[in-house]
mmCIF file of C-alpha atoms and ligand atoms in Angstrom:
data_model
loop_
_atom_site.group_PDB
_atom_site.id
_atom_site.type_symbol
_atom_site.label_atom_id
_atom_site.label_comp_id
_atom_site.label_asym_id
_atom_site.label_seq_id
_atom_site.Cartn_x
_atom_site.Cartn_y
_atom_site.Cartn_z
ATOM 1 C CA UNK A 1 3.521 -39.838 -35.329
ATOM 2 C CA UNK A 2 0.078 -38.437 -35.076
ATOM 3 C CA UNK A 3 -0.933 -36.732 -31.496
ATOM 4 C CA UNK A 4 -3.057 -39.393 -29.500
ATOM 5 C CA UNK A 5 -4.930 -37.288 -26.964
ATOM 6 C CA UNK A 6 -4.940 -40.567 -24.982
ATOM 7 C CA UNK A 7 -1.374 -40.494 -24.293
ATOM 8 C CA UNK A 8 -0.425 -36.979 -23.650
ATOM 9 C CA UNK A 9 3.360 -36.073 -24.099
ATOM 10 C CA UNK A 10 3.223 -33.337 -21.659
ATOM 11 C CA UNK A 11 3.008 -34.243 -18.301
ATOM 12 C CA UNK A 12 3.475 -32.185 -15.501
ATOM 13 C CA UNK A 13 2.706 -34.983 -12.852
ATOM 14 C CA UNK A 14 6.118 -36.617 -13.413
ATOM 15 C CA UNK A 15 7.881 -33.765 -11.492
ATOM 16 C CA UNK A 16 5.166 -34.209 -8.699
ATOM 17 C CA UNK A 17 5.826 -38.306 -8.723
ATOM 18 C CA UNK A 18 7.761 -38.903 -5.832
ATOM 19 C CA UNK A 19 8.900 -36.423 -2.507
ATOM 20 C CA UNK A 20 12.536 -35.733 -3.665
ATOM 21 C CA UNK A 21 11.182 -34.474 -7.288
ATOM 22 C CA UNK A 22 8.659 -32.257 -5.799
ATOM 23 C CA UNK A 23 11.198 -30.919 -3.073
ATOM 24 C CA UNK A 24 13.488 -30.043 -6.336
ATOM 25 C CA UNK A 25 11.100 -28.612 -8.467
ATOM 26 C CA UNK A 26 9.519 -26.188 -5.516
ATOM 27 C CA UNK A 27 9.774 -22.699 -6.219
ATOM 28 C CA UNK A 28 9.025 -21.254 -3.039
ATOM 29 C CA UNK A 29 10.709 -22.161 0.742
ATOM 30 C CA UNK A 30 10.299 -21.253 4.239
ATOM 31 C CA UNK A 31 12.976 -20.649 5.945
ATOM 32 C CA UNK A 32 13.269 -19.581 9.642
ATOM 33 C CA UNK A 33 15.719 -16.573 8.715
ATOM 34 C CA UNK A 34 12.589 -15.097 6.681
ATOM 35 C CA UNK A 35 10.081 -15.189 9.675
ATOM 36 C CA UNK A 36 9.884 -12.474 12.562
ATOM 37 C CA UNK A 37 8.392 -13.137 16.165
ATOM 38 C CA UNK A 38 5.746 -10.751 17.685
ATOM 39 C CA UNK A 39 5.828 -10.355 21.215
ATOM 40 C CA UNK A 40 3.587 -8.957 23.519
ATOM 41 C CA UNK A 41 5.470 -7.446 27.312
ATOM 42 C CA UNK A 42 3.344 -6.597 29.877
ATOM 43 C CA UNK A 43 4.892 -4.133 32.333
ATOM 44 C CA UNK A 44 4.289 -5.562 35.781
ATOM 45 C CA UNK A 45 3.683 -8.896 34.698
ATOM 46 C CA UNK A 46 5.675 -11.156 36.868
ATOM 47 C CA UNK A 47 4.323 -14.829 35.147
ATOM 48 C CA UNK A 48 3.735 -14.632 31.264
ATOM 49 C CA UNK A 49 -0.192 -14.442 30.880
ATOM 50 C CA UNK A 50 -2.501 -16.129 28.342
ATOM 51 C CA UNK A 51 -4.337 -14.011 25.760
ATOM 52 C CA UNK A 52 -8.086 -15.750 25.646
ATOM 53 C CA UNK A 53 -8.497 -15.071 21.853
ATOM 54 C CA UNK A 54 -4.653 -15.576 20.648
ATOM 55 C CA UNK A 55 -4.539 -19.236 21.314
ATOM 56 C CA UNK A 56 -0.819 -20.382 22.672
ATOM 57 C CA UNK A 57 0.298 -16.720 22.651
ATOM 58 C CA UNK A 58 0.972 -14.370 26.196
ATOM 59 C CA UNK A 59 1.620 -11.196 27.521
ATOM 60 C CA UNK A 60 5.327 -11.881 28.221
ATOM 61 C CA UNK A 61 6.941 -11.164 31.955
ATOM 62 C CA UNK A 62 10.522 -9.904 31.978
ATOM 63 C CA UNK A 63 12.024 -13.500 32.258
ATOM 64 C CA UNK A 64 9.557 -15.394 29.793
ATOM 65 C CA UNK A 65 10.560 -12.864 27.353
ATOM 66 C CA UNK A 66 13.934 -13.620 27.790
ATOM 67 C CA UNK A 67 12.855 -17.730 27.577
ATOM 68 C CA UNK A 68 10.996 -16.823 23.993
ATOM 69 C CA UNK A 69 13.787 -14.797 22.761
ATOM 70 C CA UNK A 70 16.681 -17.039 23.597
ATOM 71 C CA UNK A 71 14.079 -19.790 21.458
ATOM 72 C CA UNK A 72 13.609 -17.801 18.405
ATOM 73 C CA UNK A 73 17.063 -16.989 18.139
ATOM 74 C CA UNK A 74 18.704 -20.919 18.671
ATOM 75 C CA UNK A 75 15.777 -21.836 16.001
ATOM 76 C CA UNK A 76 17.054 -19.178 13.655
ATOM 77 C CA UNK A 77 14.649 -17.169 13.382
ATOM 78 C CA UNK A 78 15.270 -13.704 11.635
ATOM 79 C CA UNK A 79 14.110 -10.667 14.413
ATOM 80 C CA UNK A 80 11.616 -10.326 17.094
ATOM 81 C CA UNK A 81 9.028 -7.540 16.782
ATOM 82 C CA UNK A 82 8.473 -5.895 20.172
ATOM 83 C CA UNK A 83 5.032 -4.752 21.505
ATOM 84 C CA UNK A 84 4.828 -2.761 24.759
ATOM 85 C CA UNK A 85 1.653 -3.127 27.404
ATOM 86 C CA UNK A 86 1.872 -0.455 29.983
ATOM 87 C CA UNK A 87 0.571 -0.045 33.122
ATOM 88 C CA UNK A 88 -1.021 3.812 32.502
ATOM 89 C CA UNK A 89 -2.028 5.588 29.538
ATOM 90 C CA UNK A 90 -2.435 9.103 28.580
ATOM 91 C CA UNK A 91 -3.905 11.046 26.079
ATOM 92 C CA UNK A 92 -0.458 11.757 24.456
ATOM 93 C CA UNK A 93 0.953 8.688 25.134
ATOM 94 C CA UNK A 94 3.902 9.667 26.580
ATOM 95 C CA UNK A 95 4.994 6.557 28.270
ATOM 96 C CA UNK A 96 6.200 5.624 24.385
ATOM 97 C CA UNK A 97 8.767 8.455 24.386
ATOM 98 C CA UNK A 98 10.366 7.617 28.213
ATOM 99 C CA UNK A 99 13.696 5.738 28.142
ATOM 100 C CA UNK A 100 12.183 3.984 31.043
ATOM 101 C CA UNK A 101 9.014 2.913 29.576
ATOM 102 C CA UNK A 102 7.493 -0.773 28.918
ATOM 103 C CA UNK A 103 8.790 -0.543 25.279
ATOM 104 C CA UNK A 104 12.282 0.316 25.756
ATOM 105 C CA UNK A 105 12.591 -1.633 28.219
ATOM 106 C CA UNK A 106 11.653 -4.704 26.778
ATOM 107 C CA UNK A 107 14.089 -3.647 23.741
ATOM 108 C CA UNK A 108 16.803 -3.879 26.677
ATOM 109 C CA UNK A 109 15.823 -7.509 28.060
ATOM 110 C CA UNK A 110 15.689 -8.804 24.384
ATOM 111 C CA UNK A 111 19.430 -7.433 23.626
ATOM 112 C CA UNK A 112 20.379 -9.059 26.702
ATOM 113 C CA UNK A 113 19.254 -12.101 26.376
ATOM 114 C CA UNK A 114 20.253 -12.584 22.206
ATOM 115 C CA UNK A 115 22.559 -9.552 21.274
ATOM 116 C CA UNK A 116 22.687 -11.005 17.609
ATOM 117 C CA UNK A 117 18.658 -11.254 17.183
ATOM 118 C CA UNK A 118 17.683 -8.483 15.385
ATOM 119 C CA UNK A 119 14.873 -6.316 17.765
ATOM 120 C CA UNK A 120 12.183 -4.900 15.309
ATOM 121 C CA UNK A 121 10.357 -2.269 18.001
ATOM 122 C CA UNK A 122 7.206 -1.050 17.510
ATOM 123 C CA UNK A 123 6.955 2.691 16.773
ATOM 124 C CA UNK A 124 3.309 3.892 17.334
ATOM 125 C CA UNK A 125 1.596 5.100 20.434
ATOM 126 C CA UNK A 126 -1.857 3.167 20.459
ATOM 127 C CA UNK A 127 -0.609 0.981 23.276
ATOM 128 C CA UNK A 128 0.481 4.167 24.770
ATOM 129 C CA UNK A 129 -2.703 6.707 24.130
ATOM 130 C CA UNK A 130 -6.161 6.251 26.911
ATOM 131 C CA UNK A 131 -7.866 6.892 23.836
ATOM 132 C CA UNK A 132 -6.282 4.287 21.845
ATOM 133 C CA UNK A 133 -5.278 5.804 18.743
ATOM 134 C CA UNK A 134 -2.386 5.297 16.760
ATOM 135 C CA UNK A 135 -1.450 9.417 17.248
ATOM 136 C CA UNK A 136 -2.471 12.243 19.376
ATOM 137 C CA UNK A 137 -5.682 13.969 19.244
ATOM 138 C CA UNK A 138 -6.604 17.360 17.738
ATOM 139 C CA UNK A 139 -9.476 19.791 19.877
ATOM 140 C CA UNK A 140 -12.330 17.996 18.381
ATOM 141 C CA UNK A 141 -11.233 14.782 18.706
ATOM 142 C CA UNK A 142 -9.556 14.100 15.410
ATOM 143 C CA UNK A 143 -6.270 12.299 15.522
ATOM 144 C CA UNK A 144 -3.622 15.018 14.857
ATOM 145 C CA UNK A 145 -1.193 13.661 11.872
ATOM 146 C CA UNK A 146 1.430 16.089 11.841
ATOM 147 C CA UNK A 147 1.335 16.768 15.595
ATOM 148 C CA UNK A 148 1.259 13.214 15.526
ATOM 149 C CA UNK A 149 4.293 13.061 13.827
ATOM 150 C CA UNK A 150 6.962 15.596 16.512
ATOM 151 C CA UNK A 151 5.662 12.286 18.737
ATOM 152 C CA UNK A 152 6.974 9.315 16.572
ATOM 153 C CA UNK A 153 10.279 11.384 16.430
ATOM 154 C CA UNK A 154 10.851 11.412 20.097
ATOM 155 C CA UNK A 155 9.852 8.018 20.209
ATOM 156 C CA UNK A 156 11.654 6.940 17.708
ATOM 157 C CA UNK A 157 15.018 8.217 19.196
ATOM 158 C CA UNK A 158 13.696 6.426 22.933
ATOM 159 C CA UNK A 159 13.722 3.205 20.977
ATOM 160 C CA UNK A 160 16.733 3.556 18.402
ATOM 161 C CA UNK A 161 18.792 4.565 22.338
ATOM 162 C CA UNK A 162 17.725 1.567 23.873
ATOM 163 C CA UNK A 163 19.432 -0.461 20.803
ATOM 164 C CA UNK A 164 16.350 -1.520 18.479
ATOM 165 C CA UNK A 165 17.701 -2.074 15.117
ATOM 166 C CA UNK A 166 14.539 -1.810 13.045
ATOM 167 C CA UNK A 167 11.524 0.997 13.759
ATOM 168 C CA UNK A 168 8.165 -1.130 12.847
ATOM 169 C CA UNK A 169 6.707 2.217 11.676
ATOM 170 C CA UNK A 170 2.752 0.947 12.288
ATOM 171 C CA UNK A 171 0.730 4.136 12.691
ATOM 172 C CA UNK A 172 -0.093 5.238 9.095
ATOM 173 C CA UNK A 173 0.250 8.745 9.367
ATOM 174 C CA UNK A 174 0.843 10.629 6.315
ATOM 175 C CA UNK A 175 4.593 11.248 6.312
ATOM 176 C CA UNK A 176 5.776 9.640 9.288
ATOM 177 C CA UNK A 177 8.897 7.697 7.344
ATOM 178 C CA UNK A 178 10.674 11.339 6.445
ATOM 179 C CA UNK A 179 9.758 12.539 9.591
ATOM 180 C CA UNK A 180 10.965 9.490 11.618
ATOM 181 C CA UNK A 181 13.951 9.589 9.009
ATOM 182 C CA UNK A 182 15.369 12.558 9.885
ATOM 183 C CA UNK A 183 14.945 12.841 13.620
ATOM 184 C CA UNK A 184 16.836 9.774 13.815
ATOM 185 C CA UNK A 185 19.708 10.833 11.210
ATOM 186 C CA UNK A 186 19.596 14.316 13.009
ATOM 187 C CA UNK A 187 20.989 12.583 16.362
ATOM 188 C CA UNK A 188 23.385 9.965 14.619
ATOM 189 C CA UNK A 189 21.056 7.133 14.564
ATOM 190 C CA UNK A 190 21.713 6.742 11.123
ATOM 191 C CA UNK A 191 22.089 2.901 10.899
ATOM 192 C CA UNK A 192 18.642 2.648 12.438
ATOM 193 C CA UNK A 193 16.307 0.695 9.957
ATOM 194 C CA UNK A 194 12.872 1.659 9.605
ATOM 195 C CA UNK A 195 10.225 -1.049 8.107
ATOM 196 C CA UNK A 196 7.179 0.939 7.047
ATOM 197 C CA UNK A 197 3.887 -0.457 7.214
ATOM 198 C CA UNK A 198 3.210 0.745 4.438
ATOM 199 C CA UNK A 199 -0.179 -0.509 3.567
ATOM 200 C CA UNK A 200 -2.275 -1.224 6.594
ATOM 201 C CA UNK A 201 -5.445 -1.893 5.951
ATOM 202 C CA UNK A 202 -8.124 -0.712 8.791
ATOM 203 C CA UNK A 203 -9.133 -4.465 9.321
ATOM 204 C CA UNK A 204 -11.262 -6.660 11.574
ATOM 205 C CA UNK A 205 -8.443 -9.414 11.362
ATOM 206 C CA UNK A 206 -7.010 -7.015 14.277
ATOM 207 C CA UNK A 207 -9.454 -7.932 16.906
ATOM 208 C CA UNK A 208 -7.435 -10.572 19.124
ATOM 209 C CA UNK A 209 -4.810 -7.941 18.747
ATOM 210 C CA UNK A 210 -6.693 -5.422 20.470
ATOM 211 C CA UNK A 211 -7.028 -7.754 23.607
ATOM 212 C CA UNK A 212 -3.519 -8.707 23.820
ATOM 213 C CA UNK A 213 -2.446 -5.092 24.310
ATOM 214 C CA UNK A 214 -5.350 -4.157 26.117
ATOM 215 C CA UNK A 215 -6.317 -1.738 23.781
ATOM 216 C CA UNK A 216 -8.884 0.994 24.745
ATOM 217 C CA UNK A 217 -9.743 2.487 21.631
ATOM 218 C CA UNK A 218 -13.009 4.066 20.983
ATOM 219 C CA UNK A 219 -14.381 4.431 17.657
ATOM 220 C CA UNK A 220 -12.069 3.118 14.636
ATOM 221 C CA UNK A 221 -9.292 4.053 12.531
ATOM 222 C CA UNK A 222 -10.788 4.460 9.327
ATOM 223 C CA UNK A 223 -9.607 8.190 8.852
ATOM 224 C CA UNK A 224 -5.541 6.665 8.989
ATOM 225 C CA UNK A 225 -6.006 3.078 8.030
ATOM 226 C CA UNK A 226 -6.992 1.982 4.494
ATOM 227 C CA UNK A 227 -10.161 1.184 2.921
ATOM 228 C CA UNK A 228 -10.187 -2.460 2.140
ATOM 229 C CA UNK A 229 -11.493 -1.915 -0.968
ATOM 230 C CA UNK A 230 -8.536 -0.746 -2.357
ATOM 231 C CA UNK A 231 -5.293 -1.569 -3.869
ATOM 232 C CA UNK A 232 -4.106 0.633 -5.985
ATOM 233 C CA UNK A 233 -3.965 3.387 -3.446
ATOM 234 C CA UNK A 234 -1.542 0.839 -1.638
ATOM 235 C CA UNK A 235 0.842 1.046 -4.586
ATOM 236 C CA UNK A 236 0.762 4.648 -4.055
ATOM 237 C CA UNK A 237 1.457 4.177 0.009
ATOM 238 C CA UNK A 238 4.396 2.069 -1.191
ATOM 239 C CA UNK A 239 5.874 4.292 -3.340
ATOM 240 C CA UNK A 240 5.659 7.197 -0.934
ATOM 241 C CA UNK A 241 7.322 5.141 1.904
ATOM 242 C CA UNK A 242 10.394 4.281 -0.652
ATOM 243 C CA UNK A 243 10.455 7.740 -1.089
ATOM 244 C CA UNK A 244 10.885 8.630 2.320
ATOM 245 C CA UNK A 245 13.624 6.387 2.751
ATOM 246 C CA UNK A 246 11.480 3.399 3.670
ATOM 247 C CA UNK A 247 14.146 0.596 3.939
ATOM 248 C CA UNK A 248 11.614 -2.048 4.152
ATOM 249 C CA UNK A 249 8.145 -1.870 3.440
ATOM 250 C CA UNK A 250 5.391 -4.155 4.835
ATOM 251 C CA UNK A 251 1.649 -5.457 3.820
ATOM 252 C CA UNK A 252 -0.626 -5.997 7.015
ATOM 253 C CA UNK A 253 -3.318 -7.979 7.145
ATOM 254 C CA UNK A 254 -1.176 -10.503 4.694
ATOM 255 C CA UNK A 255 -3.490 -13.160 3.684
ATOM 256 C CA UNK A 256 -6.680 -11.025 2.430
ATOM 257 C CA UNK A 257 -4.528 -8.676 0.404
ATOM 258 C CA UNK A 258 -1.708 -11.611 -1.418
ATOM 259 C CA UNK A 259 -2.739 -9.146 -4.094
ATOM 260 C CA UNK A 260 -1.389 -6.270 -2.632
ATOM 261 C CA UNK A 261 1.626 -7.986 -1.397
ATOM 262 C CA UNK A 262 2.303 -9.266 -5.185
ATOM 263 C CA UNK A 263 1.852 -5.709 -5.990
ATOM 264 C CA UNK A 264 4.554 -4.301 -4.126
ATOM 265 C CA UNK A 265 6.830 -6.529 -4.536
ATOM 266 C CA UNK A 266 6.276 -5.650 -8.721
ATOM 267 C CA UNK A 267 6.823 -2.296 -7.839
ATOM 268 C CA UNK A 268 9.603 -2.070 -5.262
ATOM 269 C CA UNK A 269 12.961 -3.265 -5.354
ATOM 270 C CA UNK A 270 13.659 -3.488 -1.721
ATOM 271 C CA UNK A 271 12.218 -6.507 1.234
ATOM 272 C CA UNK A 272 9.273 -6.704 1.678
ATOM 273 C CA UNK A 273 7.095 -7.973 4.638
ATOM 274 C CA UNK A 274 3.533 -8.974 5.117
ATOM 275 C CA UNK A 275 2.076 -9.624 8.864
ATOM 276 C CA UNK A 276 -0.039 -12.367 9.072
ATOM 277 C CA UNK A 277 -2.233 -10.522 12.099
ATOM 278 C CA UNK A 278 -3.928 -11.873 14.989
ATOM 279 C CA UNK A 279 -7.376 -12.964 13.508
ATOM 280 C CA UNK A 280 -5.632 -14.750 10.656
ATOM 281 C CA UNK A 281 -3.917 -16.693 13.425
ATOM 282 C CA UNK A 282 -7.158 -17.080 15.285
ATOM 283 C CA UNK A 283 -8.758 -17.892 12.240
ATOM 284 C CA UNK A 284 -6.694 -21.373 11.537
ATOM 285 C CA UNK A 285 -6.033 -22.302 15.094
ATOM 286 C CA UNK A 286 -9.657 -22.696 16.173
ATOM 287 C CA UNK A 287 -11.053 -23.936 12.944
ATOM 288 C CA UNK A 288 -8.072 -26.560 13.536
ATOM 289 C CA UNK A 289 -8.878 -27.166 17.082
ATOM 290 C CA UNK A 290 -12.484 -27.612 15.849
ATOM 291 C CA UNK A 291 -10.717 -30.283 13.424
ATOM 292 C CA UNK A 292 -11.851 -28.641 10.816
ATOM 293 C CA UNK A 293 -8.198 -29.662 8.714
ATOM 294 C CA UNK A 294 -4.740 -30.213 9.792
ATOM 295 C CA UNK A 295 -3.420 -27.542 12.132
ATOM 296 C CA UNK A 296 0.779 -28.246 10.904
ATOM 297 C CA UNK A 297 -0.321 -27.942 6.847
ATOM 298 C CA UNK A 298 -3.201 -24.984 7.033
ATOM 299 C CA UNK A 299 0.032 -23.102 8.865
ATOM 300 C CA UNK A 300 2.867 -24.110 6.221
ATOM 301 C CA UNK A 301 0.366 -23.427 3.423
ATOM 302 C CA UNK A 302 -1.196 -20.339 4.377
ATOM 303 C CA UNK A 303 2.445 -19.062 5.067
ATOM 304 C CA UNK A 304 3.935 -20.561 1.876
ATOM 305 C CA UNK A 305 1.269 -18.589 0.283
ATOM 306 C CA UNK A 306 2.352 -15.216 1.439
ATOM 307 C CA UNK A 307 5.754 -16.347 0.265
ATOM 308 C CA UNK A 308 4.631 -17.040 -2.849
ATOM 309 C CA UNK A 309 2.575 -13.837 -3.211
ATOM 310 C CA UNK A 310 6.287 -11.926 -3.041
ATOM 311 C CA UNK A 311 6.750 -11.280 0.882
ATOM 312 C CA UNK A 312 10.434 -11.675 1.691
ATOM 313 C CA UNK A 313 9.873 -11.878 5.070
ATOM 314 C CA UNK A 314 6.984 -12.692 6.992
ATOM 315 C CA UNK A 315 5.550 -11.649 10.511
ATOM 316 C CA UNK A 316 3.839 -14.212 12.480
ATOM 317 C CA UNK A 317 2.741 -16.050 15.949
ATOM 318 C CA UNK A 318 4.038 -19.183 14.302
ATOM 319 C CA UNK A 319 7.720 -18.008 13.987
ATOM 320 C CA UNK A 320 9.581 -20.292 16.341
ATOM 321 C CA UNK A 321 7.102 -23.766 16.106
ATOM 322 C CA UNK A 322 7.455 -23.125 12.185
ATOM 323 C CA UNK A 323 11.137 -22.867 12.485
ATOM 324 C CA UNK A 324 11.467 -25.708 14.856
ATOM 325 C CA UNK A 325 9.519 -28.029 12.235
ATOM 326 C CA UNK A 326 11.890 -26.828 9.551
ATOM 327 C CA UNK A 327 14.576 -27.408 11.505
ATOM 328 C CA UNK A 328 13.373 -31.152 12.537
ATOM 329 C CA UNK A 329 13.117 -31.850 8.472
HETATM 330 C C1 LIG B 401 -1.236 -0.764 15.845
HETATM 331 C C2 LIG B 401 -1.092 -2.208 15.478
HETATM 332 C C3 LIG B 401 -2.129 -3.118 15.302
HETATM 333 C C4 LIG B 401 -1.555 -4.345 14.986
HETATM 334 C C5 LIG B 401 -0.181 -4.155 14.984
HETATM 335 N N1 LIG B 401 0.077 -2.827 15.272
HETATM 336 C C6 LIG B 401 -3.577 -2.984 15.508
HETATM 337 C C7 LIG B 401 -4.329 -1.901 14.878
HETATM 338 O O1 LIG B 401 -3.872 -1.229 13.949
HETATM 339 O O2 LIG B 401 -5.449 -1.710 15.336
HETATM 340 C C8 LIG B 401 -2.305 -5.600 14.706
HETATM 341 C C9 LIG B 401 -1.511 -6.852 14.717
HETATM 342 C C10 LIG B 401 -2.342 -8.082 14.744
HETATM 343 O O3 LIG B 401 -3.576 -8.033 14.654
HETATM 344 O O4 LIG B 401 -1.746 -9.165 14.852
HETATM 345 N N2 LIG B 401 -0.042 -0.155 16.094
#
């Protein structure tokens, strides 16, 4: 028989003909064990408040914490990630390092109200600083990496105490996973995990974040964050993490750099994460309140996406109503 280009004999439509087939044939899934919950916990707060640019997303009080943790966990989903606001800030940012503090507290609340939830706890001081950097400050104003670093350590221990099972090491300071490491191993916190954001890019796609924390940085973070132009420097970020005894490494923003999440998952052999950050959020749920497109299949498909691209796990605002629909199906 001769080819007729009229009657093609491959077709790759017939495994997209009908909803079964193409729920068969798909190669990549969401599931709600693969997505983590960032929270925001205002100390003081007594009602959970609205964040103006994070649309649907608060500052949590004490007992709406408890309300959104108990809900992540009965929908399945995988951890919470834990962000402290406090009431005062310092240059040094001590309130990160006190057993009393917003953070650890908030660790506390979480573990009582869903002891099997995994709590992923923040470990950086920017929420912490009056200054607003990620680490402490040098005498002219530089941010201090390996003083920087004697301060994750204490925090670290403050937050692997209060019964966080994951570190979400965010600062980018050169070094801060061995350092971190050991000051945990050195006081039998062993079985502490620490998830390395390990390339963080210094990106606009933060802004909304910046108001949910209150954040009162001056000036950027373009001497510790990475240049968006780059992505093979990111490979080398990875690498250096693993070394360190990353035991998860994560790609923030996640859906500008699908490239650089692709590229670590090539080159690592352990989970990794990518954080879909608060102006990605921002970005689909006003262009979908604008009706711009569907709000329910921009969310699946920009998260699918990240899936796709080779994150393991994904952080994101979405995690319980994108567990509840996959529940529902
Ligand atoms: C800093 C931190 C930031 C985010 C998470 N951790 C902001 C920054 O680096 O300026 C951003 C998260 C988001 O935008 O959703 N520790």
């Amino acid at each position: 028989m001769t080819y007729d280009p009229f009657h093609p004999v491959h077709r790759p439509r017939r495994l997209r003909s009908t909803p079964g087939v193409r729920r068969l044939v798909a190669e990549t899934r969401l599931h709600p064990a693969d997505l983590v919950l960032p929270v925001f916990v205002a100390e003081g707060a007594t009602d959970p408040r609205p964040i103006a640019s994070l649309p649907g997303v608060v500052q949590h009080s004490p007992s709406s914490l408890r309300d959104a943790v108990q809900e992540a966990s009965e929908l399945g989903v995988g951890a919470v990630m834990i962000f402290g606001v406090p009431l005062s800030k310092d240059p040094t940012g001590s309130g990160a390092l006190d057993p009393d503090g917003i953070l650890a507290q908030s660790v506390r609340w979480c573990l009582d109200a869903s002891p099997e939830l995994p709590v992923i706890a923040d470990l950086c001081l920017d929420e912490f600083t009056d200054h607003g950097h990620c680490g402490v400050l040098d005498g002219r104003g530089r941010v201090d990496n390996d003083a920087t670093l004697l301060q994750y350590a204490a925090m670290a221990r403050t937050l692997a105490d209060a019964g966080a099972a994951v570190l979400g090491a965010s600062g980018m300071m050169d070094g801060q996973i061995g350092a971190v490491r050991a000051a945990l191993d050195e006081v039998g916190h062993t079985d502490t995990a620490l998830l390395a954001y390990a390339a963080k890019y210094a990106s606009a796609f933060y802004g909304p974040f910046r108001e949910a924390v209150q954040s009162s940085l001056q000036g950027d973070r373009l001497t510790y964050q990475q240049d968006p132009a780059n992505a093979r420097e990111s490979v080398r970020e990875v690498a250096l993490d693993v070394a360190e005894g990353a035991d998860i490494v994560m790609v923030k923003p996640a859906l500008s750099y699908l490239d650089v999440v692709a590229r670590t998952r090539a080159a690592v052999d352990i989970p990794v994460a990518a954080y879909v950050v608060s102006g990605e959020f921002a970005m689909i749920e006003l262009a979908a309140a604008a009706g711009a497109f569907d709000r329910r299949r921009a969310i699946e498909e920009a998260l699918v996406s990240v899936r796709r691209a080779g994150a393991d796990i994904i952080a994101t605002y979405w995690a319980s109503e994108v567990a509840g629909w996959l529940r529902a199906r």
